[in-house]
Every structure is written in C-alpha cells, then in structure tokens.
C-alpha cells in the first residue's frame, strides 16, 4: 500500500510547516516534520514544494516498515493513520506498537503520549494526546 493524498494532508496538518530549521525534541527538523539527515543543510530554509517532496520521501521510509506488517484487510484510513504514527515516532515505535497485535492498535496508539520535560522526566504531552486521538479516529473510520 501507499500513503494516500489525504494521508499526506493528515501528516501535514499534524506536523505543520516550518520554513527554517527548528528543534524537535532534541533533534533538528525542517519543513513538514523532516528530521535532518547527516549532511543535510538548509541555510536559507526550505520552500513549501521542497518540504512536500521531503514529506513524501519520509512517508515512503515508513511505508517500507509498515507494508510487511499490515494484514490484507487493512483499509486506506487505517494505513494512513499508521503512517502518521510512524512519521511522528519512527519505524521502531511503529513496529513495537504493532507487535501487540492488529486488534490492539487503537488501544496501544493512545499509550504513546509521553515526552521528556526539561528535567528529563517523562510527562504526558497534551499535543501528543490530541494527535493519537486523531490517529485512532482515522484508524476506526
């Protein structure tokens, strides 16, 4: 399967667009949630069109992780929901979450809402809670 246009738009809404490099929980990102890779540099920022191209490349990396794990009955909305989850948290988190079984996805997704605060303590993140709820709603639709 592939991420649909609606799925890419869902990611964009959840990630937002930043023309210049920003700190994303301790790592550098730009565009639509693109984590800078070794050797990448954007001294003048990034155009929206280039950010969309990077988003598609990043989604394709998550697709490569997800495709071997989805059952044949997976719907497009379920797939797009899982791509958003993996886009946000990475392929390892996606594999771990799916390791609990397909029927557990809506329950398990809602558990991935923690981030470290300035003191290094894990706390519930309201923005992550909201994003997981949107992902579950899409998954169940």
Phi, psi and omega in degrees: 000167177226155176294132180281169175300321178295324178294319177295322177294323177299315177300314182299318178298317183288325183270326188077177179236128176236120183289332183242160181301139178221164178273121179244088180053049174094359175227160183275139179219166178204163175070234181255071176068023180280119175284127180299134178265158178307131179090349178281139179214137180227066185298334180254014182084196183222145176280161178299318180298318178292326177295321177297318179298317178294322178301316180296320177295316179295319178297322179297325177295322178288324176302320181297328176284316188285320189306319179290349187256347185273141176285160180303332183275006180300131178273166178297319179296319176299314180299311181298322177299315180291325177296318178298316178302310180294324178299320182284317190249349178099162183295325179296316178296321179298313178300314181298314180298316180289341179297344178278353179107150185299317183292343180270355185307308182301323179288313183294320180306318184292350180272348184266067187231016185257147172219162178272135176275184183300334179271001179084011181266135177286128179226156176291133178258114178304320177297323177290324176301313181297319181295316179298321179296320177294320179296317179295318178300317177294316179303318184276354184272000000 
